[in-house]
PDB file of C-alpha atoms and ligand atoms in Angstrom:
ATOM      1  CA  MET K  30       7.767   6.562  18.896  1.00  0.00           C
ATOM      2  CA  PHE K  31       9.130   5.464  15.520  1.00  0.00           C
ATOM      3  CA  ASN K  32      11.892   2.960  14.776  1.00  0.00           C
ATOM      4  CA  GLN K  33      14.877   5.270  14.174  1.00  0.00           C
ATOM      5  CA  LYS K  34      16.448   3.093  11.489  1.00  0.00           C
ATOM      6  CA  ILE K  35      13.183   3.061   9.511  1.00  0.00           C
ATOM      7  CA  LEU K  36      12.581   6.775  10.110  1.00  0.00           C
ATOM      8  CA  ARG K  37      16.018   7.649   8.735  1.00  0.00           C
ATOM      9  CA  ILE K  38      15.161   6.019   5.389  1.00  0.00           C
ATOM     10  CA  ILE K  39      11.675   7.590   5.409  1.00  0.00           C
ATOM     11  CA  ASP K  40      13.344  11.005   5.849  1.00  0.00           C
ATOM     12  CA  GLU K  41      15.767  10.323   2.971  1.00  0.00           C
ATOM     13  CA  LEU K  42      12.888   9.361   0.683  1.00  0.00           C
ATOM     14  CA  GLN K  43      10.888  12.342   1.914  1.00  0.00           C
ATOM     15  CA  LYS K  44      13.547  14.711   0.605  1.00  0.00           C
ATOM     16  CA  ARG K  45      13.497  12.939  -2.754  1.00  0.00           C
ATOM     17  CA  SER K  46       9.695  13.067  -2.871  1.00  0.00           C
ATOM     18  CA  ASN K  47       9.586  16.789  -1.996  1.00  0.00           C
ATOM     19  CA  TYR K  48      12.156  17.526  -4.693  1.00  0.00           C
ATOM     20  CA  GLU K  49      10.110  15.511  -7.202  1.00  0.00           C
ATOM     21  CA  GLN K  50       6.962  17.485  -6.344  1.00  0.00           C
ATOM     22  CA  GLU K  51       8.761  20.775  -6.975  1.00  0.00           C
ATOM     23  CA  HIS K  52      10.630  19.666 -10.111  1.00  0.00           C
ATOM     24  CA  LYS K  53       8.168  17.312 -11.835  1.00  0.00           C
ATOM     25  CA  ASP K  54       9.611  18.017 -15.304  1.00  0.00           C
ATOM     26  CA  GLU K  55      13.035  16.632 -14.351  1.00  0.00           C
ATOM     27  CA  PHE K  56      11.618  13.104 -13.863  1.00  0.00           C
ATOM     28  CA  SER K  57      10.341  10.674 -16.452  1.00  0.00           C
ATOM     29  CA  GLU K  58       7.212   8.675 -15.548  1.00  0.00           C
ATOM     30  CA  GLU K  59       9.314   5.563 -14.741  1.00  0.00           C
ATOM     31  CA  ASN K  60      11.630   7.523 -12.450  1.00  0.00           C
ATOM     32  CA  ARG K  61       8.916   9.125 -10.349  1.00  0.00           C
ATOM     33  CA  MET K  62       8.345   7.881  -6.811  1.00  0.00           C
ATOM     34  CA  LEU K  63       4.741   9.158  -6.790  1.00  0.00           C
ATOM     35  CA  ALA K  64       4.695   8.543  -3.042  1.00  0.00           C
ATOM     36  CA  ILE K  65       1.931   9.172  -0.552  1.00  0.00           C
ATOM     37  CA  THR K  66       2.340  12.392   1.448  1.00  0.00           C
ATOM     38  CA  ARG K  67       3.982  12.409   4.860  1.00  0.00           C
ATOM     39  CA  ASP K  68       0.699  13.073   6.705  1.00  0.00           C
ATOM     40  CA  THR K  69      -0.818  10.099   4.859  1.00  0.00           C
ATOM     41  CA  GLY K  70       2.074   7.915   6.064  1.00  0.00           C
ATOM     42  CA  GLU K  71       1.675   9.197   9.622  1.00  0.00           C
ATOM     43  CA  PHE K  72      -2.093   8.644   9.487  1.00  0.00           C
ATOM     44  CA  TYR K  73      -1.834   5.006   8.350  1.00  0.00           C
ATOM     45  CA  ASN K  74       1.016   4.356  10.792  1.00  0.00           C
ATOM     46  CA  LEU K  75      -1.186   5.485  13.686  1.00  0.00           C
ATOM     47  CA  LEU K  76      -4.268   3.634  12.403  1.00  0.00           C
ATOM     48  CA  LEU K  77      -2.378   0.354  11.910  1.00  0.00           C
ATOM     49  CA  LYS K  78      -0.870   0.603  15.395  1.00  0.00           C
ATOM     50  CA  ALA K  79      -4.277   1.359  16.955  1.00  0.00           C
ATOM     51  CA  LEU K  80      -5.866  -1.622  15.180  1.00  0.00           C
ATOM     52  CA  GLY K  81      -2.971  -3.982  15.959  1.00  0.00           C
ATOM     53  CA  VAL K  82      -2.648  -4.856  12.280  1.00  0.00           C
ATOM     54  CA  LYS K  83      -0.249  -7.697  11.470  1.00  0.00           C
ATOM     55  CA  ARG K  84      -0.734  -8.688   7.825  1.00  0.00           C
ATOM     56  CA  ILE K  85      -0.648  -6.063   5.074  1.00  0.00           C
ATOM     57  CA  LEU K  86      -0.959  -6.312   1.298  1.00  0.00           C
ATOM     58  CA  GLU K  87       0.104  -3.359  -0.883  1.00  0.00           C
ATOM     59  CA  ILE K  88      -0.356  -2.919  -4.630  1.00  0.00           C
ATOM     60  CA  GLY K  89       2.103  -0.269  -5.894  1.00  0.00           C
ATOM     61  CA  LEU K  90       5.459  -0.273  -4.086  1.00  0.00           C
ATOM     62  CA  SER K  91       7.607   2.257  -5.979  1.00  0.00           C
ATOM     63  CA  HIS K  92      10.672   3.110  -3.821  1.00  0.00           C
ATOM     64  CA  GLY K  93       9.050   1.770  -0.651  1.00  0.00           C
ATOM     65  CA  TYR K  94       8.032   5.014   1.080  1.00  0.00           C
ATOM     66  CA  SER K  95       4.501   3.916   2.067  1.00  0.00           C
ATOM     67  CA  THR K  96       5.756   0.396   2.876  1.00  0.00           C
ATOM     68  CA  LEU K  97       8.240   1.838   5.384  1.00  0.00           C
ATOM     69  CA  TRP K  98       5.411   3.620   7.251  1.00  0.00           C
ATOM     70  CA  PHE K  99       3.397   0.371   7.302  1.00  0.00           C
ATOM     71  CA  ALA K 100       6.383  -1.726   8.402  1.00  0.00           C
ATOM     72  CA  ASP K 101       7.166   0.650  11.273  1.00  0.00           C
ATOM     73  CA  ALA K 102       3.590   0.249  12.539  1.00  0.00           C
ATOM     74  CA  ILE K 103       3.428  -3.530  12.445  1.00  0.00           C
ATOM     75  CA  LEU K 104       6.902  -3.967  13.948  1.00  0.00           C
ATOM     76  CA  SER K 105       6.260  -1.546  16.829  1.00  0.00           C
ATOM     77  CA  GLU K 106       4.538  -4.213  18.961  1.00  0.00           C
ATOM     78  CA  ASN K 107       5.100  -7.934  18.587  1.00  0.00           C
ATOM     79  CA  PRO K 108       6.571  -8.574  15.141  1.00  0.00           C
ATOM     80  CA  SER K 109       5.842 -12.326  15.157  1.00  0.00           C
ATOM     81  CA  ASN K 110       3.529 -13.302  12.269  1.00  0.00           C
ATOM     82  CA  SER K 111       3.675  -9.725  10.969  1.00  0.00           C
ATOM     83  CA  CYS K 112       4.375  -9.075   7.311  1.00  0.00           C
ATOM     84  CA  VAL K 113       3.913  -6.743   4.391  1.00  0.00           C
ATOM     85  CA  ILE K 114       3.509  -8.222   0.920  1.00  0.00           C
ATOM     86  CA  THR K 115       3.926  -5.568  -1.758  1.00  0.00           C
ATOM     87  CA  ILE K 116       3.578  -5.702  -5.550  1.00  0.00           C
ATOM     88  CA  GLU K 117       5.526  -3.716  -8.168  1.00  0.00           C
ATOM     89  CA  LYS K 118       5.872  -4.197 -11.922  1.00  0.00           C
ATOM     90  CA  ASP K 119       8.961  -2.024 -12.468  1.00  0.00           C
ATOM     91  CA  HIS K 120      12.239  -3.901 -12.004  1.00  0.00           C
ATOM     92  CA  SER K 121      14.397  -0.861 -11.224  1.00  0.00           C
ATOM     93  CA  LYS K 122      11.941   0.323  -8.544  1.00  0.00           C
ATOM     94  CA  VAL K 123      11.951  -3.146  -6.976  1.00  0.00           C
ATOM     95  CA  LYS K 124      15.775  -2.960  -6.718  1.00  0.00           C
ATOM     96  CA  ILE K 125      15.697   0.522  -5.157  1.00  0.00           C
ATOM     97  CA  ALA K 126      12.968  -0.448  -2.669  1.00  0.00           C
ATOM     98  CA  GLN K 127      14.770  -3.640  -1.636  1.00  0.00           C
ATOM     99  CA  GLU K 128      17.929  -1.639  -0.929  1.00  0.00           C
ATOM    100  CA  ASN K 129      15.855   0.807   1.159  1.00  0.00           C
ATOM    101  CA  PHE K 130      14.347  -2.093   3.138  1.00  0.00           C
ATOM    102  CA  ARG K 131      17.808  -3.563   3.726  1.00  0.00           C
ATOM    103  CA  LYS K 132      19.095  -0.218   5.033  1.00  0.00           C
ATOM    104  CA  ALA K 133      16.015   0.119   7.263  1.00  0.00           C
ATOM    105  CA  GLY K 134      16.470  -3.439   8.597  1.00  0.00           C
ATOM    106  CA  ILE K 135      13.006  -4.606   7.534  1.00  0.00           C
ATOM    107  CA  GLU K 136      13.954  -6.924   4.655  1.00  0.00           C
ATOM    108  CA  ASN K 137      12.756  -9.989   6.611  1.00  0.00           C
ATOM    109  CA  PHE K 138       9.273  -8.568   7.110  1.00  0.00           C
ATOM    110  CA  VAL K 139       8.631  -7.331   3.571  1.00  0.00           C
ATOM    111  CA  THR K 140       8.004  -9.657   0.641  1.00  0.00           C
ATOM    112  CA  VAL K 141       8.294  -7.915  -2.712  1.00  0.00           C
ATOM    113  CA  LYS K 142       6.393  -9.550  -5.561  1.00  0.00           C
ATOM    114  CA  HIS K 143       7.727  -8.340  -8.875  1.00  0.00           C
ATOM    115  CA  GLY K 144       5.206  -8.348 -11.734  1.00  0.00           C
ATOM    116  CA  ASP K 145       1.811  -7.230 -12.881  1.00  0.00           C
ATOM    117  CA  GLY K 146      -0.672  -6.559 -10.071  1.00  0.00           C
ATOM    118  CA  ILE K 147      -3.655  -8.316 -11.657  1.00  0.00           C
ATOM    119  CA  LYS K 148      -1.651 -11.426 -12.523  1.00  0.00           C
ATOM    120  CA  ILE K 149      -0.034 -11.671  -9.076  1.00  0.00           C
ATOM    121  CA  LEU K 150      -3.318 -11.102  -7.211  1.00  0.00           C
ATOM    122  CA  ASN K 151      -5.032 -13.794  -9.291  1.00  0.00           C
ATOM    123  CA  GLU K 152      -2.244 -16.225  -8.351  1.00  0.00           C
ATOM    124  CA  MET K 153      -2.425 -15.211  -4.682  1.00  0.00           C
ATOM    125  CA  LEU K 154      -6.202 -15.643  -4.648  1.00  0.00           C
ATOM    126  CA  GLU K 155      -5.932 -19.074  -6.249  1.00  0.00           C
ATOM    127  CA  ASP K 156      -3.443 -20.177  -3.539  1.00  0.00           C
ATOM    128  CA  PHE K 157      -5.579 -18.573  -0.836  1.00  0.00           C
ATOM    129  CA  ASN K 158      -8.655 -20.525  -1.959  1.00  0.00           C
ATOM    130  CA  LYS K 159      -6.700 -23.794  -2.000  1.00  0.00           C
ATOM    131  CA  ASN K 160      -5.473 -23.414   1.585  1.00  0.00           C
ATOM    132  CA  PHE K 161      -7.689 -24.838   4.304  1.00  0.00           C
ATOM    133  CA  GLN K 162      -6.020 -22.593   6.940  1.00  0.00           C
ATOM    134  CA  LYS K 163      -6.712 -19.052   5.698  1.00  0.00           C
ATOM    135  CA  ASP K 164      -4.093 -16.345   6.282  1.00  0.00           C
ATOM    136  CA  TYR K 165      -6.333 -13.308   5.965  1.00  0.00           C
ATOM    137  CA  PHE K 166      -4.942  -9.812   5.504  1.00  0.00           C
ATOM    138  CA  ASP K 167      -5.942  -7.102   7.995  1.00  0.00           C
ATOM    139  CA  PHE K 168      -5.191  -4.173   5.683  1.00  0.00           C
ATOM    140  CA  VAL K 169      -4.818  -3.670   1.932  1.00  0.00           C
ATOM    141  CA  PHE K 170      -3.430  -0.529   0.288  1.00  0.00           C
ATOM    142  CA  ILE K 171      -4.216   0.109  -3.394  1.00  0.00           C
ATOM    143  CA  ASP K 172      -1.819   2.589  -5.027  1.00  0.00           C
ATOM    144  CA  ALA K 173      -0.823   1.365  -8.508  1.00  0.00           C
ATOM    145  CA  ASP K 174      -2.284   1.896 -12.008  1.00  0.00           C
ATOM    146  CA  LYS K 175      -5.486   3.725 -11.161  1.00  0.00           C
ATOM    147  CA  GLU K 176      -7.609   2.266 -13.969  1.00  0.00           C
ATOM    148  CA  ASN K 177      -7.306  -1.211 -12.417  1.00  0.00           C
ATOM    149  CA  SER K 178      -8.248  -0.126  -8.880  1.00  0.00           C
ATOM    150  CA  ILE K 179     -11.732  -1.706  -8.938  1.00  0.00           C
ATOM    151  CA  GLN K 180     -10.275  -5.005 -10.128  1.00  0.00           C
ATOM    152  CA  TYR K 181      -7.638  -4.835  -7.375  1.00  0.00           C
ATOM    153  CA  PHE K 182     -10.397  -4.179  -4.848  1.00  0.00           C
ATOM    154  CA  GLU K 183     -12.434  -7.216  -5.943  1.00  0.00           C
ATOM    155  CA  LEU K 184      -9.397  -9.523  -6.076  1.00  0.00           C
ATOM    156  CA  CYS K 185      -8.311  -8.467  -2.565  1.00  0.00           C
ATOM    157  CA  LEU K 186     -11.740  -8.526  -0.914  1.00  0.00           C
ATOM    158  CA  PRO K 187     -11.933 -12.335  -0.391  1.00  0.00           C
ATOM    159  CA  MET K 188      -8.427 -12.297   1.163  1.00  0.00           C
ATOM    160  CA  ILE K 189      -9.221  -9.681   3.801  1.00  0.00           C
ATOM    161  CA  ARG K 190     -10.733 -10.552   7.184  1.00  0.00           C
ATOM    162  CA  LYS K 191     -14.072  -9.289   8.478  1.00  0.00           C
ATOM    163  CA  ASN K 192     -13.563  -5.695   9.732  1.00  0.00           C
ATOM    164  CA  GLY K 193     -10.359  -5.464   7.709  1.00  0.00           C
ATOM    165  CA  ILE K 194      -9.752  -2.297   5.674  1.00  0.00           C
ATOM    166  CA  ILE K 195      -9.045  -1.775   1.979  1.00  0.00           C
ATOM    167  CA  ALA K 196      -7.595   1.720   1.524  1.00  0.00           C
ATOM    168  CA  ALA K 197      -6.811   3.566  -1.712  1.00  0.00           C
ATOM    169  CA  ASP K 198      -4.794   6.729  -2.454  1.00  0.00           C
ATOM    170  CA  ASN K 199      -5.376   9.603  -4.940  1.00  0.00           C
ATOM    171  CA  ILE K 200      -9.125   9.747  -4.329  1.00  0.00           C
ATOM    172  CA  LEU K 201      -9.270  13.542  -4.531  1.00  0.00           C
ATOM    173  CA  ASP K 202      -6.541  14.405  -7.053  1.00  0.00           C
ATOM    174  CA  MET K 203      -7.067  11.872  -9.860  1.00  0.00           C
ATOM    175  CA  LYS K 204     -10.111  11.745 -12.127  1.00  0.00           C
ATOM    176  CA  GLU K 205      -9.596   7.985 -12.662  1.00  0.00           C
ATOM    177  CA  MET K 206     -10.421   7.365  -8.992  1.00  0.00           C
ATOM    178  CA  GLU K 207     -13.931   8.884  -9.221  1.00  0.00           C
ATOM    179  CA  GLU K 208     -15.232   5.624 -10.659  1.00  0.00           C
ATOM    180  CA  TYR K 209     -13.527   3.655  -7.869  1.00  0.00           C
ATOM    181  CA  THR K 210     -15.102   5.819  -5.157  1.00  0.00           C
ATOM    182  CA  LYS K 211     -18.539   5.525  -6.730  1.00  0.00           C
ATOM    183  CA  TYR K 212     -18.084   1.763  -6.992  1.00  0.00           C
ATOM    184  CA  VAL K 213     -17.087   1.140  -3.358  1.00  0.00           C
ATOM    185  CA  LYS K 214     -19.799   3.482  -2.064  1.00  0.00           C
ATOM    186  CA  ASN K 215     -22.412   1.312  -3.813  1.00  0.00           C
ATOM    187  CA  ARG K 216     -20.774  -2.069  -3.098  1.00  0.00           C
ATOM    188  CA  SER K 217     -22.730  -4.347  -0.756  1.00  0.00           C
ATOM    189  CA  ASN K 218     -21.002  -5.586   2.396  1.00  0.00           C
ATOM    190  CA  ILE K 219     -18.791  -2.468   2.542  1.00  0.00           C
ATOM    191  CA  GLN K 220     -18.808   0.610   4.781  1.00  0.00           C
ATOM    192  CA  THR K 221     -16.639   3.313   3.258  1.00  0.00           C
ATOM    193  CA  VAL K 222     -15.470   6.866   3.944  1.00  0.00           C
ATOM    194  CA  THR K 223     -13.478   9.470   1.977  1.00  0.00           C
ATOM    195  CA  LEU K 224     -10.845  11.372   3.978  1.00  0.00           C
ATOM    196  CA  PRO K 225      -9.124  14.577   2.795  1.00  0.00           C
ATOM    197  CA  ILE K 226      -5.674  13.428   3.873  1.00  0.00           C
ATOM    198  CA  GLY K 227      -2.810  13.832   1.398  1.00  0.00           C
ATOM    199  CA  TRP K 228      -4.118  13.166  -2.116  1.00  0.00           C
ATOM    200  CA  GLY K 229      -7.385  11.812  -0.647  1.00  0.00           C
ATOM    201  CA  GLN K 230      -7.924   8.425   0.963  1.00  0.00           C
ATOM    202  CA  GLU K 231     -10.848   6.010   0.651  1.00  0.00           C
ATOM    203  CA  LEU K 232     -11.105   3.626   3.603  1.00  0.00           C
ATOM    204  CA  SER K 233     -13.450   0.694   3.001  1.00  0.00           C
ATOM    205  CA  LEU K 234     -14.370  -1.707   5.798  1.00  0.00           C
ATOM    206  CA  LYS K 235     -15.384  -5.284   4.981  1.00  0.00           C
ATOM    207  CA  LEU K 236     -18.532  -5.957   7.006  1.00  0.00           C
ATOM    208  CA  GLN K 237     -18.852  -9.731   6.610  1.00  0.00           C
ATOM    209  CA  GLU K 238     -16.667 -12.618   5.500  1.00  0.00           C
TER     210      GLU K 238
HETATM  211  C1  SAM M 322       1.816   5.725  -6.950  1.00  0.00           C
HETATM  212  S1  SAM M 322       3.180   4.677  -7.119  1.00  0.00           S
HETATM  213  C2  SAM M 322       3.252   3.846  -5.560  1.00  0.00           C
HETATM  214  C3  SAM M 322       3.740   4.733  -4.471  1.00  0.00           C
HETATM  215  C4  SAM M 322       3.948   4.019  -3.153  1.00  0.00           C
HETATM  216  N1  SAM M 322       2.753   3.361  -2.699  1.00  0.00           N
HETATM  217  C5  SAM M 322       4.377   5.042  -2.117  1.00  0.00           C
HETATM  218  O1  SAM M 322       3.506   5.758  -1.595  1.00  0.00           O
HETATM  219  O2  SAM M 322       5.582   5.137  -1.837  1.00  0.00           O
HETATM  220  C6  SAM M 322       2.511   3.439  -8.154  1.00  0.00           C
HETATM  221  C7  SAM M 322       3.439   2.282  -8.465  1.00  0.00           C
HETATM  222  O3  SAM M 322       2.660   1.243  -9.054  1.00  0.00           O
HETATM  223  C8  SAM M 322       3.428   0.613 -10.036  1.00  0.00           C
HETATM  224  N2  SAM M 322       2.506  -0.030 -10.997  1.00  0.00           N
HETATM  225  C9  SAM M 322       1.808   0.574 -11.993  1.00  0.00           C
HETATM  226  N3  SAM M 322       1.075  -0.332 -12.657  1.00  0.00           N
HETATM  227  C10 SAM M 322       1.306  -1.528 -12.076  1.00  0.00           C
HETATM  228  C11 SAM M 322       0.848  -2.848 -12.329  1.00  0.00           C
HETATM  229  N4  SAM M 322      -0.001  -3.117 -13.318  1.00  0.00           N
HETATM  230  N5  SAM M 322       1.302  -3.843 -11.544  1.00  0.00           N
HETATM  231  C12 SAM M 322       2.164  -3.588 -10.521  1.00  0.00           C
HETATM  232  N6  SAM M 322       2.638  -2.354 -10.248  1.00  0.00           N
HETATM  233  C13 SAM M 322       2.224  -1.336 -11.002  1.00  0.00           C
HETATM  234  C14 SAM M 322       4.239   1.737 -10.649  1.00  0.00           C
HETATM  235  O4  SAM M 322       5.396   1.245 -11.296  1.00  0.00           O
HETATM  236  C15 SAM M 322       4.527   2.625  -9.453  1.00  0.00           C
HETATM  237  O5  SAM M 322       5.786   2.341  -8.899  1.00  0.00           O
END
């Protein structure tokens, strides 16, 4: 059902994430994984497989836990033209995640962009607009600095195909995400739903290109 090499690394990170949840005080902000929950990973893995998703963009990589769930889904069928592009500002987390991807054997399918999310997305959007042949994303996952989530949403929207999904984490456990939820629920051209999975997920469908 799952790629065993990927699942082994997911399980390793799971232990670390569980420990972090139970011993929050032992970790500084920079050292926290702040990962999605396991049921959230399983949910997106199933959804991405069902939709036959090939191109994924993630904002907020950390140690690569969510990315591993996404990578397993897109590699389960035909991996040609499949990729995950993921953005992280913290250098030490980039190093840890890259080592996890190497151990899981997915380093060729995951492109890590190291830097600030807003800056990188602006550059990606500029390149996207220049290209005649558009490589649209099928799925975007927003899970970085919560106060920039609306900006991330707007920067990603032109790069996602019609009927593609922009998902965001921490909808039900973080006050900062209330504004995001209100925003997407009132945004034209978007159908959106809040799901009580993990820390709360908002799934927003792009209705037209
Ligand atoms: C909630 S964690 C991501 C967890 C990851 N998606 C998972 O489930 O395994 C958020 C990450 O976003 C990164 N981050 C915060 N602000 C950022 C920014 N402005 N640009 C890029 N990354 C940022 C943090 O360093 C942190 O690693």
